[in-house]
Coordinates of C-alpha atoms in Angstrom, one line a residue:
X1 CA 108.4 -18.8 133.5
X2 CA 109.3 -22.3 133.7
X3 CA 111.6 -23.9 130.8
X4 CA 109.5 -25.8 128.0
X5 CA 110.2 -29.7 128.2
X6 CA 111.4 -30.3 125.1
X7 CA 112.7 -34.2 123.7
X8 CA 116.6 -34.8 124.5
X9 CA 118.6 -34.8 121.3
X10 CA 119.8 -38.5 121.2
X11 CA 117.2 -39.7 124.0
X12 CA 116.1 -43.3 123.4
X13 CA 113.5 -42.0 126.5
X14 CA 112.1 -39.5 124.2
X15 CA 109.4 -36.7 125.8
X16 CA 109.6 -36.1 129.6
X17 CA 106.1 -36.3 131.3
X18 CA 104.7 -33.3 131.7
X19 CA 103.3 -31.4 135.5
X20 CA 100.2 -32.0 136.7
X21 CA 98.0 -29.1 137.2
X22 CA 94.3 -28.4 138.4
X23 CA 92.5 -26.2 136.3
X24 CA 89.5 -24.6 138.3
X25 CA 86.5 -25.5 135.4
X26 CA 83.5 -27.2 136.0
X27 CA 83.2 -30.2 133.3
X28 CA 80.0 -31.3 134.7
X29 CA 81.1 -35.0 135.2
X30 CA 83.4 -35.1 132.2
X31 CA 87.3 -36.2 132.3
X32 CA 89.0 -32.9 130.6
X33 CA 92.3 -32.0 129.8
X34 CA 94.4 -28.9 129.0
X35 CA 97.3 -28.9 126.8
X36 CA 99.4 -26.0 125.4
X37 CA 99.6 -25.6 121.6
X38 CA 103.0 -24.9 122.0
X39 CA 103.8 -28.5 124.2
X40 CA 105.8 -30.3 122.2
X41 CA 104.4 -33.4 123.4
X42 CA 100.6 -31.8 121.6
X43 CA 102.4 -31.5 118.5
X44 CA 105.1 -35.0 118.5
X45 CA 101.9 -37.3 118.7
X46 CA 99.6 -35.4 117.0
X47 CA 97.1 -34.7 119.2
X48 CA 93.7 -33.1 117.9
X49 CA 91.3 -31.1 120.4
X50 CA 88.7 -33.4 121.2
X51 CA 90.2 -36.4 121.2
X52 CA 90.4 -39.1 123.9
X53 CA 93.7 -39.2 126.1
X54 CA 94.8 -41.3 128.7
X55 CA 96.5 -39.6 131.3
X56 CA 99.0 -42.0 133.9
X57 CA 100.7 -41.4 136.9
X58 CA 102.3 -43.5 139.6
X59 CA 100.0 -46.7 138.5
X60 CA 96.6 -44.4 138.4
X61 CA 95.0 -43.5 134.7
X62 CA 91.9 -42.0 133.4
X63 CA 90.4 -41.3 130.0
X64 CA 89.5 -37.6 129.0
X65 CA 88.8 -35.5 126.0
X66 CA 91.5 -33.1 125.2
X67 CA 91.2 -29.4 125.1
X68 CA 93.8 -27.4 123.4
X69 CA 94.7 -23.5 125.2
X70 CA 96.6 -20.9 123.8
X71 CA 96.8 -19.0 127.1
X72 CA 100.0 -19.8 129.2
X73 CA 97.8 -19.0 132.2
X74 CA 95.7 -21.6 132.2
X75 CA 98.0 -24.4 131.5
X76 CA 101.7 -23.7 130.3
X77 CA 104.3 -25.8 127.6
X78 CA 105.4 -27.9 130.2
X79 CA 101.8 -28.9 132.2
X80 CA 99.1 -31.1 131.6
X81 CA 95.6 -29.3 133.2
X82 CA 92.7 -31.3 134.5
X83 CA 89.5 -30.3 135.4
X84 CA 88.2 -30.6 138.8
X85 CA 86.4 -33.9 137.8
X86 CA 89.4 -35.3 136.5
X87 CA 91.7 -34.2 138.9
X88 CA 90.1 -36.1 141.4
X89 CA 89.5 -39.3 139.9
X90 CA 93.3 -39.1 139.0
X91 CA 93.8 -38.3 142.4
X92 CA 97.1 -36.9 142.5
X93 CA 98.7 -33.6 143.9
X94 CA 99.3 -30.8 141.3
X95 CA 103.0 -31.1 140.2
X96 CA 103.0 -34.8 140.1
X97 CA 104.5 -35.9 136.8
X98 CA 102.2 -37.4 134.5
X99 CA 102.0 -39.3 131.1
X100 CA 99.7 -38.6 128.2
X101 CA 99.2 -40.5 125.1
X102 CA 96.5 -41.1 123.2
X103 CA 93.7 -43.4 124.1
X104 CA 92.6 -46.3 122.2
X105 CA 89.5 -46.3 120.2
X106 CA 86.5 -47.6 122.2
X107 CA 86.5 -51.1 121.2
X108 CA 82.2 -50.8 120.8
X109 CA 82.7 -48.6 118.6
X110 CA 81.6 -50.9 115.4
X111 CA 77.9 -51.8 117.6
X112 CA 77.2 -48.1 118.1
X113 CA 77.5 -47.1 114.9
X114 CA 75.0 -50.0 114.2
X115 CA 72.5 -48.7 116.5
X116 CA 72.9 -45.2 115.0
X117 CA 72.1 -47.4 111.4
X118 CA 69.0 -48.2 112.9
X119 CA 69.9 -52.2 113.8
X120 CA 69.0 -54.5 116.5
X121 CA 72.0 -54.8 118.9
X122 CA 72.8 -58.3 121.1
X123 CA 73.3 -58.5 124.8
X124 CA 76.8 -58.7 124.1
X125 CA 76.8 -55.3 121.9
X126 CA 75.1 -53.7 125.0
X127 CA 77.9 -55.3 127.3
X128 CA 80.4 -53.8 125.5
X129 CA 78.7 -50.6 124.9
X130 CA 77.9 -50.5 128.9
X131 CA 81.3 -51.0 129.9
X132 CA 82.9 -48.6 127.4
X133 CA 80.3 -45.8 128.8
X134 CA 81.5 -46.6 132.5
X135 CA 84.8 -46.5 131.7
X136 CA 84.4 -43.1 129.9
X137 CA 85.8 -44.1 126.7
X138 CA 83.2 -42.4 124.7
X139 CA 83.1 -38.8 124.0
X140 CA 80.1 -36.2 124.7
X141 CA 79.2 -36.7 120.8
X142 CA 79.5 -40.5 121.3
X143 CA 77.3 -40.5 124.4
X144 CA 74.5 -38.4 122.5
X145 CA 74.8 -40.7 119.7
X146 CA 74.0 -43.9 121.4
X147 CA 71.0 -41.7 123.8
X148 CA 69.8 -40.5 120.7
X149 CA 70.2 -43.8 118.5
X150 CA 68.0 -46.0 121.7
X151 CA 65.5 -43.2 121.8
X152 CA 64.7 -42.7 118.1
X153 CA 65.3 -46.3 117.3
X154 CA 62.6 -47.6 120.1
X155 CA 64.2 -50.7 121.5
X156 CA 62.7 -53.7 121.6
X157 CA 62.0 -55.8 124.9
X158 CA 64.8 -57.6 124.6
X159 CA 67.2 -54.9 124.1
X160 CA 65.6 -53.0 126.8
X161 CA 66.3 -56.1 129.3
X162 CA 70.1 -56.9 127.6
X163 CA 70.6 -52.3 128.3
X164 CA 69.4 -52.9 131.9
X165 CA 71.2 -55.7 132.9
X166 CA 74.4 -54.7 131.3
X167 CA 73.9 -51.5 133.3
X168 CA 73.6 -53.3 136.6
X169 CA 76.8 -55.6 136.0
X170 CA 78.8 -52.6 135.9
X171 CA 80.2 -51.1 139.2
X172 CA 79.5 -52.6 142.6
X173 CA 76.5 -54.9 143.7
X174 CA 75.8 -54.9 147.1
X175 CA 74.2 -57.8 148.9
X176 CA 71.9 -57.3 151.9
X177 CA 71.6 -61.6 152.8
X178 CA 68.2 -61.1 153.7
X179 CA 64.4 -61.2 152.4
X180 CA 62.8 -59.0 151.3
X181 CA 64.5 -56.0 150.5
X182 CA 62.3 -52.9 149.4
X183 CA 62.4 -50.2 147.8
X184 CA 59.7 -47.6 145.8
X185 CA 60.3 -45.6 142.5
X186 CA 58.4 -42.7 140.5
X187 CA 58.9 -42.4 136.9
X188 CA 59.0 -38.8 137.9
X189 CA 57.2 -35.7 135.8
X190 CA 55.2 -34.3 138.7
X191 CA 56.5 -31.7 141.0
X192 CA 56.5 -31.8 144.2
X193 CA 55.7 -35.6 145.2
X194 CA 58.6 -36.5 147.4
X195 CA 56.9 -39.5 148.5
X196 CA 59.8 -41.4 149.1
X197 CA 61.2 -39.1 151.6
X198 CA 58.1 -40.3 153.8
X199 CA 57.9 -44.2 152.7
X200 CA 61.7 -44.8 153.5
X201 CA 61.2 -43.6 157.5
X202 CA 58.0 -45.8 157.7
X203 CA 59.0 -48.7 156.3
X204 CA 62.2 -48.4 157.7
X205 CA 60.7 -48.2 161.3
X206 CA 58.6 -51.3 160.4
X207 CA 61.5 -53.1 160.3
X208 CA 61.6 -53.8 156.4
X209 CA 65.0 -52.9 154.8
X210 CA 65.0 -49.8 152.6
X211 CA 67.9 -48.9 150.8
X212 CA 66.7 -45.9 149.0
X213 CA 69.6 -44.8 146.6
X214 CA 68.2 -41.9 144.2
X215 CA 69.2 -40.0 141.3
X216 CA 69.6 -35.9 141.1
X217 CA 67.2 -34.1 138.9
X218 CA 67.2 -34.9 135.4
X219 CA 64.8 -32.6 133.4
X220 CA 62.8 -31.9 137.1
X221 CA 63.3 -28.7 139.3
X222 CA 64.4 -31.5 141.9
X223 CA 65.0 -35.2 142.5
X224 CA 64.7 -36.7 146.2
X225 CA 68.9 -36.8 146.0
X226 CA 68.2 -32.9 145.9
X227 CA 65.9 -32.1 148.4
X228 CA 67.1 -34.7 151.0
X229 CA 70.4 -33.0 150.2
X230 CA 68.3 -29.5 152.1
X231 CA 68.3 -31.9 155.2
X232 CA 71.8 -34.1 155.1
X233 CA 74.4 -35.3 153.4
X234 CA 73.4 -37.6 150.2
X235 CA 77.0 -38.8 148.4
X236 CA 77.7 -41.2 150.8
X237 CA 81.1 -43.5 150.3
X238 CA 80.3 -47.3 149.9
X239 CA 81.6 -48.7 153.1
X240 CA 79.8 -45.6 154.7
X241 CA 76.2 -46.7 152.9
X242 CA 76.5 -50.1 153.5
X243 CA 76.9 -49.5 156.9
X244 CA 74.1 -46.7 157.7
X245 CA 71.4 -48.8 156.1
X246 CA 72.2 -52.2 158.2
X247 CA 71.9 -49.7 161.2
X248 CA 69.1 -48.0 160.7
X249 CA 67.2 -49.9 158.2
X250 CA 67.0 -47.5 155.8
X251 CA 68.7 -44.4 153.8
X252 CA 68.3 -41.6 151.1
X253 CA 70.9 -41.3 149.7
X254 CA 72.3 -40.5 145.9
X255 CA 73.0 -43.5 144.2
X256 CA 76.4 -41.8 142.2
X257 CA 78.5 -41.8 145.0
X258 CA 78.1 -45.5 145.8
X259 CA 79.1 -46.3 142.1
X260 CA 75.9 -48.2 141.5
X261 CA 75.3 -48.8 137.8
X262 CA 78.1 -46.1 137.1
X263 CA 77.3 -45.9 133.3
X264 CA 73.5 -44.7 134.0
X265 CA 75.4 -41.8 135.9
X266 CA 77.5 -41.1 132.4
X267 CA 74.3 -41.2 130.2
X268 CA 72.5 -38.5 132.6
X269 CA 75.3 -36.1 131.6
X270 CA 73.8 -35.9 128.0
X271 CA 70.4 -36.9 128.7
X272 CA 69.4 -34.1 131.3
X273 CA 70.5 -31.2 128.5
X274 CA 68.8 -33.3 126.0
X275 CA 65.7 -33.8 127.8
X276 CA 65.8 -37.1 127.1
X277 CA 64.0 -39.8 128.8
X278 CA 62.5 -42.3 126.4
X279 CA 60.6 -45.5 127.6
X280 CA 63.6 -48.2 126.9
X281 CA 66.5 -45.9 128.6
X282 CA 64.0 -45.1 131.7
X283 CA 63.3 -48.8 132.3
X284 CA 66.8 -49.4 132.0
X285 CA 68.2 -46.7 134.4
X286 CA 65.6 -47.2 137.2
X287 CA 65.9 -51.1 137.1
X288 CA 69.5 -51.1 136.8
X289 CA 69.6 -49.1 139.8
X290 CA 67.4 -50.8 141.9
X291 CA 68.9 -54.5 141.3
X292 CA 72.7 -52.9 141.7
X293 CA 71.5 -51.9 145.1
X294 CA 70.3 -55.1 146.2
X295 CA 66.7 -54.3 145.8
X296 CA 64.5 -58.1 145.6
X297 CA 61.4 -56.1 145.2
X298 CA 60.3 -52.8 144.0
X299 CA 57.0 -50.7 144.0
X300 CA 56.7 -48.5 141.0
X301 CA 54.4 -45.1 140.8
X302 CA 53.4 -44.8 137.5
X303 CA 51.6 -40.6 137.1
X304 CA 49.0 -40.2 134.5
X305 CA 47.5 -37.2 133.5
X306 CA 48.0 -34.7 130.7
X307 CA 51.1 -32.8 131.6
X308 CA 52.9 -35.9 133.0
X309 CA 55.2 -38.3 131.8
X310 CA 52.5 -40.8 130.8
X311 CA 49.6 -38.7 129.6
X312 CA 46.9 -41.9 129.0
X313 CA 45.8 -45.2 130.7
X314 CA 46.9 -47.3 127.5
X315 CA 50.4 -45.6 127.1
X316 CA 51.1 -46.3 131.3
X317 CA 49.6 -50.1 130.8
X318 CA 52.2 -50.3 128.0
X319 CA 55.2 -49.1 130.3
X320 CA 53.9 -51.4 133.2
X321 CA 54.6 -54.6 130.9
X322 CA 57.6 -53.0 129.5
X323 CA 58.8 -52.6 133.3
X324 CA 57.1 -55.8 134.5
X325 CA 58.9 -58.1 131.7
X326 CA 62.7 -56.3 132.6
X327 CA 62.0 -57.2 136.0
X328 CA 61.3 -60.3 135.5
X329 CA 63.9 -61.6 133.6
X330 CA 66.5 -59.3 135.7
X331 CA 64.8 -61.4 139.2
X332 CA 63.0 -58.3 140.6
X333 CA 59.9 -58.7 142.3
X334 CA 57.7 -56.1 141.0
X335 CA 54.7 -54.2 141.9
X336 CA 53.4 -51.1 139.5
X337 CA 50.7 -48.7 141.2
X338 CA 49.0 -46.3 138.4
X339 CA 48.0 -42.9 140.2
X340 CA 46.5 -39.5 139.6
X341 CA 49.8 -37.1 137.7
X342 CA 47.3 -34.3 136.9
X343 CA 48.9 -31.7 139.4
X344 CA 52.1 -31.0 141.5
X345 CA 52.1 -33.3 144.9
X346 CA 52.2 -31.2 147.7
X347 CA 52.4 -27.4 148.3
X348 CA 56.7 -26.8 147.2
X349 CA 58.4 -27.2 143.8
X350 CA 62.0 -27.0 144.7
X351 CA 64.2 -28.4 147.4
X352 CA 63.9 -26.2 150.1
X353 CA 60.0 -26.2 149.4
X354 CA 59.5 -29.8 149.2
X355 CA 61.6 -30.4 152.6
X356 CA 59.6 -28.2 154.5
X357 CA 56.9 -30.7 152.7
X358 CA 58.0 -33.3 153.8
X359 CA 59.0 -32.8 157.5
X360 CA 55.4 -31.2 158.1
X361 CA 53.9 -34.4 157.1
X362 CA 55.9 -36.4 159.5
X363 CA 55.7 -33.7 162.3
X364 CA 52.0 -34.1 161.3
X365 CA 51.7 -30.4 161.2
X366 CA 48.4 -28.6 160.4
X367 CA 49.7 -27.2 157.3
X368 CA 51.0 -30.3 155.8
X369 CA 49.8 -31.2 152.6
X370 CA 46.8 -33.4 152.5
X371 CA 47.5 -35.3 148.9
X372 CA 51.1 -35.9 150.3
X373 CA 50.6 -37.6 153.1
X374 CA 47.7 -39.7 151.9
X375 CA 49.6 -41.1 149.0
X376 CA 52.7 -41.7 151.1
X377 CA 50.5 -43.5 153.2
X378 CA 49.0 -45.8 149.9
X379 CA 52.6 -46.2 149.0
X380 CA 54.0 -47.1 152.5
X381 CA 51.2 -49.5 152.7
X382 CA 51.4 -51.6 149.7
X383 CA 55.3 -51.9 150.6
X384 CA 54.9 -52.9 153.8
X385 CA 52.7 -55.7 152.0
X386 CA 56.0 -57.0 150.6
X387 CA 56.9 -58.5 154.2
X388 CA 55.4 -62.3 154.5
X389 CA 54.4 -61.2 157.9
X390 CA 51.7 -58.5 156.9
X391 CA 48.5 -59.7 155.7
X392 CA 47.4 -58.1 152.5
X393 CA 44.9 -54.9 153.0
X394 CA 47.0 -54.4 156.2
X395 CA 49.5 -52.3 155.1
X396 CA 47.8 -49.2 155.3
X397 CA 46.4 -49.1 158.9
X398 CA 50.2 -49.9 159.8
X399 CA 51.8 -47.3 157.7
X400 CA 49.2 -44.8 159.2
X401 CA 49.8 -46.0 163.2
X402 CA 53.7 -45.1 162.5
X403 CA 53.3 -41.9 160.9
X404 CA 51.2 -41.2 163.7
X405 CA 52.9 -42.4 166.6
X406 CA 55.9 -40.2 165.8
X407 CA 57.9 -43.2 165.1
X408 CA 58.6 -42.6 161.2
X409 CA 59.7 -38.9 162.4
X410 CA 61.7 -40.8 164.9
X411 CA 63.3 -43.1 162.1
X412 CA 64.0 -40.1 159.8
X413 CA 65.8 -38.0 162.2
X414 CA 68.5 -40.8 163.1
X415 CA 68.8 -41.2 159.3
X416 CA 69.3 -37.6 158.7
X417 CA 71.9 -37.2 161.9
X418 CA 73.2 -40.9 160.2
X419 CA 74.1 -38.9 156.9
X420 CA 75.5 -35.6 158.1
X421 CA 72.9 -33.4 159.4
X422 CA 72.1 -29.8 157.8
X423 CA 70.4 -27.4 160.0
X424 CA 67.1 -27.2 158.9
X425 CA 64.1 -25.5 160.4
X426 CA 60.7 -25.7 158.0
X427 CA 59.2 -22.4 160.4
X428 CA 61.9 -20.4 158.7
X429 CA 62.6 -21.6 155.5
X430 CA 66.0 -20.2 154.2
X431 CA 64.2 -19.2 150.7
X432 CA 65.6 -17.1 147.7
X433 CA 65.5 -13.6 148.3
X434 CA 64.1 -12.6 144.8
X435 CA 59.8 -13.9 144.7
X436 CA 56.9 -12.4 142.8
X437 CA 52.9 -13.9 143.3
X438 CA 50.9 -15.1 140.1
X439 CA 47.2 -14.5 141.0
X440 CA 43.9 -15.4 139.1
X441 CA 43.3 -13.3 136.3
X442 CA 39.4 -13.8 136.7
X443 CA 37.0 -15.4 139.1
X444 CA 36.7 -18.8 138.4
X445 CA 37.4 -22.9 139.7
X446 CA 41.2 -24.2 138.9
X447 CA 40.1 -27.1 136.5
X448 CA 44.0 -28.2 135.4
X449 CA 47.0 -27.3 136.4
X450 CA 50.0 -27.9 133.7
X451 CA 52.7 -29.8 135.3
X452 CA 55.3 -29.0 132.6
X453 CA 54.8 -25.1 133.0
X454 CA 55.3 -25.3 136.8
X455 CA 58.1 -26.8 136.8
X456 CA 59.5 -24.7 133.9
X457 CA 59.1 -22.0 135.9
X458 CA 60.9 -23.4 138.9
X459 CA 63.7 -24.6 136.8
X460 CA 64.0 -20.9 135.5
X461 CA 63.8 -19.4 138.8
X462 CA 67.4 -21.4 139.7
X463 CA 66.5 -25.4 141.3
X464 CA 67.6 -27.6 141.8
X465 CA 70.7 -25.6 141.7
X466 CA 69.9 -23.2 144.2
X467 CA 68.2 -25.1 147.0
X468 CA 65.6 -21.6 148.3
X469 CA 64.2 -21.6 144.4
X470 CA 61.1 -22.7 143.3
X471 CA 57.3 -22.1 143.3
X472 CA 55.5 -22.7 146.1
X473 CA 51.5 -23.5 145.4
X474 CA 48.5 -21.9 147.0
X475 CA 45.5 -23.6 144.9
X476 CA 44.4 -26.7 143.7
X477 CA 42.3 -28.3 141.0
X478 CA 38.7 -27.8 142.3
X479 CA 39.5 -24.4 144.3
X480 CA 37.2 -21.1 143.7
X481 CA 39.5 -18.4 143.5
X482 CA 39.0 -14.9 142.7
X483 CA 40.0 -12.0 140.2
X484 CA 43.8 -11.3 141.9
X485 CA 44.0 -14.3 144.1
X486 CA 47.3 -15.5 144.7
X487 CA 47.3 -18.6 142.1
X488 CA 51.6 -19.4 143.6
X489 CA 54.6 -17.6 144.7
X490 CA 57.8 -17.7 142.9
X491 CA 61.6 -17.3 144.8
X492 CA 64.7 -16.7 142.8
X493 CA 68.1 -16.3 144.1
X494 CA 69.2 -13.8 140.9
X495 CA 67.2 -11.3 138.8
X496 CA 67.6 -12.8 135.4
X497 CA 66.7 -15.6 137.2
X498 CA 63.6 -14.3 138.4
X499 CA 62.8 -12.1 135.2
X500 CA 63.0 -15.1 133.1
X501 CA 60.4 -17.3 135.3
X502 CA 58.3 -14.0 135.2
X503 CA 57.8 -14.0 132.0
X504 CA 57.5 -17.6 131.2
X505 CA 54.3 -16.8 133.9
X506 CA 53.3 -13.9 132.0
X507 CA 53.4 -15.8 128.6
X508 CA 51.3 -18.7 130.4
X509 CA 51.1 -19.2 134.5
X510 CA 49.6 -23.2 134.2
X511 CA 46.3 -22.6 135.8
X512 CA 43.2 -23.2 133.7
X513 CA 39.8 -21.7 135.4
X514 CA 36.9 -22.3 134.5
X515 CA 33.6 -23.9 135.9
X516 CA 33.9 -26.9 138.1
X517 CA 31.8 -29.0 135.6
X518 CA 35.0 -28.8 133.3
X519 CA 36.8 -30.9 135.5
X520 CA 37.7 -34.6 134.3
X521 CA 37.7 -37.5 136.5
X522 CA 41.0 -39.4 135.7
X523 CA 40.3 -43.4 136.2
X524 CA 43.5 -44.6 138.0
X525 CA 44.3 -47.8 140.0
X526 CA 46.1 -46.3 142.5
X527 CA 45.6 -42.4 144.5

C-alpha cells in the first residue's frame, strides 16, 4: 500500500500534492472528486463533502464538487479521484501530481439568491450568473435553484432576452461571412417528427447553408443529436464542424461538442431529471443556440394539440411573441410556423425507429411515412424562402423536385460519410430484442392519440439510451381498427425495461376510439 503523504515537520512547503487517479463513475456531465477521509490534506483545510474544489496540475484546473470515500479502493490517503468527466477536462494521465484547495465562492452568488427571493434580475446579474454556470462554479443544488427560481418566477421579456444573450456570449461564436444562413427548430413534445433530419439534406443541396447543431433528448425518448447519432457520428470537434459544413453545406450534428452556448449544456443536466422546460428557459436555450452557431435566420415549429408542449392557439401565439421579440433584439431573423402536435410524426419513437423514418422518406420508399415527408416538405419550403433568390410560394415545388430527384439523399449521404459513418441498413433494423403489441380493446376509429403516454412508454422501454428501443406505431387518428388490432409495438433491450412500459400500457396504452364524429379539427397555420 503506498505511504500516506503527510505535511513535513518544519516544511514552509506544507502538504505535498496528491496522485491523480480516474475513478470509473459516470457523473453525467458533472466535475467530481474523490478524497480519502483519512488524507490529511481532507482534514488540514477542512474540506466538507459537497463542496466546490479546484483541482490544478501543470497550468490546467477545473472546478468539482467533492465526494468523501472511506474505501481505500476507490481512492487511497495519498490520491485525488476524478470521475470520467473530470478526468478528461483535466486532461492529465493518472499519477500526475495535482493540487486541491478549495474553490472560491461563485461570485453570482448574491443575484441568485435574488432570483430564488422572487426579484427581477439585470442583464448584468444574468452575465454573471451565465458565466458562473459555464464555468461550473455552481453546484447540482445551485443549478436547480436558479432552473427552479426562472421557472416559478416567470421571467419577464426582458430577462428572457438578457438569459438568452448572456447564453450565447459564452463559449465560441462561429462566423459563416455570408447571407443568409438557415436553420429550423421544434419546441419538441411530439414523438417522432425528425423533420430536421430531412430539411438539412434539402436545403443543403439547394445550396443555402445549414448548420444544424442539436441538442440530445431532454424529457423526449429522442432528440435529432440521438437518432442522427443511429446513422454517424454527432460530437464533432470545432475545427472539425466548421470545416464539414463549409464543404458540404450543411450538418447534424450535437451542438455540446462544439462548445456552443456551453452553460445551456450545464442547465440540461438538472433540467432533463426535472422535467423542466418552462417558456423563458426554452426561448433562451434554443435562441442562444442558434445565434452561437452563426444562425441569421431561423424557422420555428411551434406543435399544438392537447398532449403537446403548447396545448392551445392563444398559449402558442403567446410563445411566438415571446420568441419573436428575443429574436429581434438578439438580430435573428425569424419565422414561427404553428402546426398540427395532436399525434407522433411518423411511424418510430426512438432512434433506431425514427432513422429508418427518416432514410425511407429520402429513399422515397413505399412505406415511408406520409405526415413526415409532407411536413418536411412545408418546412423545407418556407426555408428555402429565406434565400433572396427564391420567389415566395416557390419554395415548396423546389423542396419537392430535390427530394425527388434523389439529390437530398445524395446530400445526406456525404454528410453522414462527412461525420463518421455507422452502418445502417433500415430493411433490417438492429431493434431490441425484448417487444410486446398493444391492440384495440374494441372495434372502433382512433380519435386521439396521447403524445405524453407514447413517449412515456418509449422512455420506459430504454431511449434514447438504448438506440433499438421504442414504440413503433401502426394506427393513426382517423383509422377503423378492430377488437385485437395491433394499436403499436413496443422493443426493449432488458426485461424490467420492458415490464415497466407494459404496464404503463396496461394502466393506459394512449389510444382513444371512438366514432369518427368525435374527432376535432385543430385550426393551425401551418401542417
Amino acid at each position: 500500500m503506498a505511504k500516506p503523504h503527510s505535511r513535513s515537520q518544519g516544511n514552509d512547503e506544507g502538504l505535498a500534492p496528491l496522485s491523480l487517479k480516474r475513478v470509473g463513475i459516470d457523473t453525467y456531465r458533472e466535475n467530481v472528486a474523490y478524497l480519502h477521509r483519512e488524507c490529511d490534506l481532507y482534514r488540514a483545510e477542512g474540506f466538507q463533502a459537497l463542496a466546490k474544489v479546484e483541482v490544478g496540475a501543470n497550468g490546467r484546473r477545473i472546478l468539482a464538487s467533492l465526494n468523501v470515500v472511506d474505501d481505500e479502493a476507490i481512492v487511497g490517503h495519498d490520491q485525488l479521484g476524478l470521475s470520467e468527466e473530470a478526468f478528461a477536462s483535466l486532461g492529465m494521465p493518472e499519477g500526475q501530481p495535482v493540487c486541491v484547495s478549495q474553490a472560491e465562492p461563485p461570485g453570482s452568488i448574491p443575484a441568485l439568491h435574488r432570483k430564488i427571493n422572487g426579484e427581477r434580475l439585470t442583464r448584468r446579474d444574468f452575465r454573471a450568473i451565465v458565466q458562473d454556470v459555464a464555468e461550473r462554479r455552481y453546484s447540482k443544488i445551485e443549478l436547480t435553484a436558479f432552473v427552479v427560481a426562472c421557472d416559478l418566477g416567470e421571467m419577464d421579456r426582458e430577462e428572457v432576452f438578457y438569459l438568452s444573450d448572456a447564453m450565447a456570449r459564452v463559449g465560441r461564436r462561429l462566423d459563416w461571412h455570408e447571407h443568409p444562413v438557415v436553420d429550423k427548430h421544434c419546441i419538441g413534445g411530439i414523438p417522432g417528427n425528425r423533420t430536421s433530419m430531412l430539411v438539412v439534406p434539402i436545403v443543403a443541396a439547394h445550396g443555402t447553408l445549414c448548420p444544424k447543431t442539436s441538442s440530445r433528448a431532454i424529457t423526449s425518448p429522442s432528440g435529432t443529436a440521438d437518432t442522427m447519432e443511429v446513422l454517424a457520428r454527432v460530437d464533432l470537434p470545432f475545427a472539425e464542424l466548421n470545416e464539414l459544413v463549409r464543404t458540404h453545406r450543411g450538418c447534424l450534428a450535437w451542438g455540446g461538442s462544439s462548445d456552443l452556448s456551453p452553460a445551456d449544456d450545464v442547465l440540461i443536466t438538472v433540467e432533463r431529471p426535472l422535467s423542466l422546460d418552462s417558456p423563458g428557459q426554452m426561448v433562451a436555450s434554443i435562441l442562444s443556440k442558434k445565434v452561437s452557431a452563426g444562425s441569421t435566420h431561423l424557422l420555428l415549429d411551434i406543435p399544438v394539440g392537447p398532449q403537446a408542449k403548447v396545448r392551445s392557439m392563444p398559449e402558442a401565439r403567446r410563445l411566438r411573441k415571446l420568441f419573436e421579440f428575443v429574436a429581434g433584439r438578439l438580430g435573428l431573423t425569424l419565422e414561427v410556423v404553428i402546426t398540427d402536435g395532436r399525434q407522433p410524426i411518423g411511424r418510430g419513437i426512438g432512434p433506431v425507429l425514427e432513422a429508418r423514418d427518416v432514410m425511407r422518406v429520402l429513399m422515397q420508399h413505399p412505406e415511408a411515412p406520409r405526415d413526415l415527408r409532407q411536413k418536411s416538405l412545408y418546412l423545407a419550403g418556407r426555408m428555402l424562402e429565406f434565400d433572396p433568390d427564391v420567389r415566395g410560394g416557390d419554395g415548396y415545388g423546389i423542396a419537392r423536385d430535390i427530394l425527388e430527384s434523389g439529390r437530398a439523399l445524395e446530400k445526406m449521404r456525404a454528410i453522414i460519410r462527412a461525420q463518421g459513418e455507422t452502418p445502417f441498413d433500415p430493411e433490417a433494423l438492429p431493434l431490441a430484442p425484448l417487444g410486446f403489441e398493444v391492440t384495440a380493446p374494441h372495434d372502433g376509429v382512433v380519435t386521439a392519440i396521447d403524445n405524453r403516454r407514447l413517449a412515456r412508454v418509449a422512455r420506459l422501454a430504454g431511449a434514447p439510451k438504448a438506440k433499438g428501443a421504442g414504440v413503433d406505431l401502426l394506427a393513426r387518428i382517423g383509422d377503423a381498427v378492430t377488437a385485437g388490432q395491433p394499436l403499436y409495438r413496443v422493443y426493449a433491450s432488458y426485461r424490467n425495461e420492458r415490464n415497466a412500459a407494459h404496464q404503463c400500457c396496461d394502466c393506459d396504452n394512449g389510444f382513444t376510439l371512438g366514432e369518427a364524429t368525435a374527432i376535432v379539427p385543430l385550426n393551425v397555420e401551418g401542417l
